[in-house]
Amino acid sequence: MDANATTPLLPEVFEAMRPFWIEHFGNASSIHQQGQHARAAVDHARESVAELLHCRSSEIVFTSGGTESDNLALFGILQPFIASGEPAHLITTSSEHHAVLHAAEALRDRGVEVTFLGCTPQGLIEPEALRAALRPNTKLVSIMLANNETGVIQPVAELAAIAHEHGALFHTDAVQAAGKLPLDLSKSGELKNVDLLSISGHKMYAPQGTGILFCCRKVRLAPLFFGGSHERQRRPGTENVPGIVALGRASELATSWLTTNAGDPHLDSEMWVSNAPTNSPAHLAALRDRLETGLLNSVEDAGVNGAGPPRVCNTTNIYFDHVEAEALVIALDLKGLSVSGGSACQSGATEPSHVLTAMGLSPARASASVRFSLSRLTTAEEIDRALDIVPAAVARLRTLSPTWRQPSEALILPRPKTPDALVR
Ligand code: PLP
């Protein structure tokens, strides 16, 4: 249950890309038949991605993944201002993925003014906070669509409209939203004000090392690399034909999965599981809810981080107070269940998650938080197994915790030594 880290390659996606490793290994820039076959496959994949996003195929740039797409968006817009010496301001948030956060810091090192917006305790970015941060020289706003740790969905349509009102471009990291939420970038679509949007292949059942940047045709993007004229000069380099074909097929599957009958919204969560069509967004959300409710009912001192706002259908982030998430991740791994902890290893030290601390969680609670992220292949049986093993693992770890069951004692600070005590 760690699909936000990476998803399995779907068999249909593997089958689509396989011939391009073996029989049809042409370079899409070659004029001979092998090359033309590869070119046609790349063009077809571009159309499939454009259909998923409701945009033009010419607005799709294939990249090596979400990190590159985010960097291309931020540097592609701001690098020309750095080069010309014109003051430029970027607004992003403290709860972005490091692909945006660290790119923003690198831009700040190069002279771009950067504002990092905070979020509410539920993990939401408030439109008014964005409005207040905009300046006459704000060139770009970058706010993610769905958070990778909590699944919280930002009001991107509203945020992008505000950015446009002030003449700034808008980028969104949609790595954790693509294939989970409908994304409509057309003139009449919800995301019509989004100028740049990043996607990673390996979060939507395509291979690792593949990605997409949507770049609205009106936006001039400076390339990160220099070389050939591939991807309309926006991303030079021989195309990864098998990877692009896989992205195209994964997009087709996502388009059809997202439009699978959503079921009856009046049914309760348990009913959804049995009634929603299997392998639909509604079914996945019901499985997630069953896991979440089951865990909260069976484990005390536990709660959901980011509960309240809309969330993507596959993610829940739960704190289990008095447990080190790292220990829980290892204990569950030994039982065959993969999850992620609310902390990240930075320069050899385990730091509480920057996303959870930005939401105001104490370092202790952030370090006691675990992310469960389901995939389209997760079954009800797997949820039931998780409901067996997680509470047992939490209970076992709590018996080892110095703060469990004596929370009031743990909070009592040692009495300061009196001068008398010091003399004796
Ligand atoms: N953005 C978000 C929200 C992510 O979750 C990730 C990966 O976890 C990335 C960007 C980076 O994507 P990639 O692993 O394809 O470089």
XYZ file of C-alpha atoms in Angstrom, residues 176-404:
229
model
C -0.292 12.598 -7.430
C -3.490 13.699 -9.152
C -3.031 12.328 -12.673
C -4.999 9.156 -13.186
C -6.874 9.716 -9.911
C -8.818 12.888 -10.741
C -10.252 14.166 -14.025
C -7.938 16.881 -15.360
C -9.546 19.264 -17.842
C -7.196 21.892 -19.243
C -9.502 22.890 -22.094
C -10.818 26.456 -22.483
C -14.039 25.490 -20.753
C -12.456 23.061 -18.283
C -11.921 23.423 -14.552
C -8.179 23.848 -15.019
C -8.437 26.396 -17.847
C -6.174 28.850 -16.010
C -3.372 26.332 -15.470
C -0.445 27.116 -17.774
C 1.923 24.312 -16.813
C 1.181 20.910 -15.260
C 3.588 18.124 -14.273
C 2.946 14.372 -14.391
C 5.144 11.395 -13.573
C 4.706 8.073 -15.409
C 5.500 5.827 -12.477
C 2.660 7.225 -10.378
C 0.160 6.220 -13.058
C 1.146 2.646 -13.900
C 3.798 3.516 -16.521
C 7.544 2.968 -15.949
C 9.860 4.938 -13.690
C 11.878 7.554 -15.553
C 9.000 8.820 -17.716
C 7.098 12.072 -17.360
C 5.033 14.785 -18.966
C 4.914 18.555 -18.784
C 1.816 20.223 -20.158
C 2.848 23.660 -21.389
C 0.072 25.898 -22.678
C 0.794 26.972 -26.244
C 0.770 30.651 -25.251
C 3.636 30.142 -22.782
C 7.257 30.544 -23.813
C 9.382 28.001 -22.015
C 13.185 28.165 -21.956
C 14.714 24.668 -22.175
C 16.822 23.190 -19.382
C 18.985 21.287 -21.884
C 20.544 22.221 -25.195
C 20.821 19.920 -28.187
C 18.406 18.946 -30.929
C 14.997 20.399 -31.664
C 12.984 17.588 -30.075
C 9.720 18.367 -28.277
C 9.464 21.676 -30.159
C 12.763 22.910 -28.718
C 11.430 22.597 -25.194
C 13.224 19.344 -24.277
C 16.022 18.235 -26.597
C 17.255 14.645 -26.626
C 16.330 11.455 -28.475
C 12.865 10.429 -27.340
C 12.449 7.490 -24.940
C 10.110 5.757 -27.389
C 9.157 2.726 -25.230
C 8.601 4.999 -22.225
C 6.497 7.449 -24.231
C 4.418 4.605 -25.697
C 3.861 3.373 -22.136
C 2.751 6.855 -21.040
C 0.290 6.938 -23.929
C -1.187 3.548 -23.055
C -1.308 4.402 -19.334
C -3.154 7.619 -20.241
C -5.709 5.682 -22.296
C -6.285 3.313 -19.389
C -6.553 6.242 -16.966
C -9.079 7.993 -19.213
C -11.299 4.936 -19.254
C -10.790 4.153 -15.523
C -11.757 7.716 -14.554
C -14.982 7.454 -16.485
C -15.931 4.060 -15.052
C -19.425 4.327 -13.602
C -18.985 6.205 -10.352
C -21.687 4.185 -8.590
C -24.449 5.485 -6.388
C -23.233 8.303 -4.137
C -26.034 7.675 -1.656
C -24.668 4.299 -0.604
C -22.512 4.221 2.513
C -18.869 3.250 2.411
C -19.382 -0.476 3.079
C -22.041 -0.643 0.384
C -19.760 1.075 -2.088
C -17.234 -1.680 -1.711
C -19.739 -4.314 -2.659
C -21.751 -2.269 -5.176
C -19.399 0.131 -6.941
C -17.940 -1.403 -10.079
C -14.650 -3.030 -9.165
C -11.719 -1.068 -10.388
C -13.367 2.359 -10.413
C -12.418 5.533 -8.525
C -15.482 5.054 -6.293
C -14.448 1.516 -5.446
C -10.905 2.606 -4.614
C -12.197 5.445 -2.407
C -14.457 2.963 -0.619
C -11.529 0.617 0.019
C -9.485 3.522 1.366
C -12.369 4.597 3.627
C -12.804 1.042 4.867
C -9.115 0.905 5.788
C -9.210 4.318 7.443
C -12.382 3.707 9.448
C -11.270 0.221 10.424
C -7.941 1.496 11.746
C -9.468 4.408 13.635
C -12.037 2.066 15.204
C -9.467 -0.438 16.356
C -6.530 1.756 17.393
C -6.817 4.430 20.091
C -4.834 7.675 19.961
C -4.863 7.596 16.172
C -6.271 10.064 13.647
C -6.171 11.150 10.017
C -3.823 13.935 8.914
C -5.582 16.139 6.374
C -9.082 14.895 7.160
C -11.773 17.324 6.074
C -10.771 18.730 2.699
C -11.271 16.706 -0.489
C -8.568 14.066 -0.946
C -7.556 11.814 -3.818
C -9.289 8.451 -3.707
C -6.311 6.274 -2.787
C -4.481 8.037 0.069
C -4.787 8.211 3.832
C -2.168 9.504 6.258
C -2.699 8.319 9.836
C -0.884 9.164 13.057
C -0.484 6.504 15.726
C 0.691 8.472 18.769
C 3.470 6.884 20.872
C 4.787 4.904 17.886
C 7.823 5.700 15.743
C 6.568 5.514 12.145
C 9.938 4.177 11.014
C 9.616 1.204 13.401
C 6.036 0.631 12.252
C 7.063 0.701 8.584
C 9.680 -1.979 9.303
C 7.299 -4.077 11.420
C 4.655 -3.990 8.669
C 7.236 -4.732 5.998
C 8.163 -7.899 7.884
C 4.501 -8.889 7.583
C 4.501 -8.166 3.852
C 2.768 -4.769 3.960
C 4.619 -1.808 2.379
C 3.740 1.685 3.599
C 5.632 4.982 4.005
C 6.527 6.889 7.163
C 5.860 10.563 7.781
C 9.534 11.330 7.854
C 12.355 11.471 5.406
C 16.006 10.688 5.678
C 17.941 13.906 5.104
C 21.726 13.897 5.321
C 21.724 10.752 7.415
C 19.222 12.048 9.999
C 15.527 11.255 10.082
C 13.570 14.479 9.929
C 9.811 14.762 10.495
C 7.941 15.327 7.231
C 8.015 18.954 6.080
C 4.426 18.555 4.837
C 3.068 17.431 8.196
C 5.066 20.014 10.144
C 3.814 22.718 7.734
C 0.302 21.623 8.769
C 1.272 22.342 12.370
C 1.794 18.780 13.604
C 4.311 18.460 16.408
C 7.549 16.716 15.374
C 6.474 13.768 17.590
C 3.114 13.354 15.837
C 4.631 13.854 12.385
C 7.155 11.121 13.222
C 4.287 8.871 14.316
C 2.449 9.223 10.989
C 2.191 6.636 8.264
C 0.910 6.962 4.705
C -1.197 4.197 3.177
C -1.645 4.660 -0.567
C -3.692 2.129 -2.504
C -3.361 1.225 -6.158
C -5.990 0.277 -8.702
C -4.936 -3.312 -8.055
C -5.539 -3.235 -4.266
C -8.163 -5.758 -3.209
C -10.687 -5.891 -0.354
C -8.790 -8.926 0.983
C -5.616 -6.846 1.245
C -7.508 -4.180 3.178
C -8.800 -6.813 5.589
C -5.310 -8.183 6.062
C -4.009 -4.677 6.799
C -6.810 -4.278 9.341
C -5.495 -7.389 11.069
C -1.810 -6.631 11.095
C -1.594 -2.839 11.615
C -3.432 -2.670 14.983
C -1.403 -5.631 16.266
C 1.891 -4.032 15.168
C 0.931 -0.677 16.726
C -0.014 -2.377 20.002
C 3.288 -4.273 20.105
C 5.380 -1.160 19.426
C 3.485 0.815 22.055
C 4.479 -1.655 24.742
C 8.063 -0.561 24.009
C 7.266 3.153 24.028
C 8.332 5.135 27.107
C 5.384 7.542 26.647
C 2.595 5.010 26.105
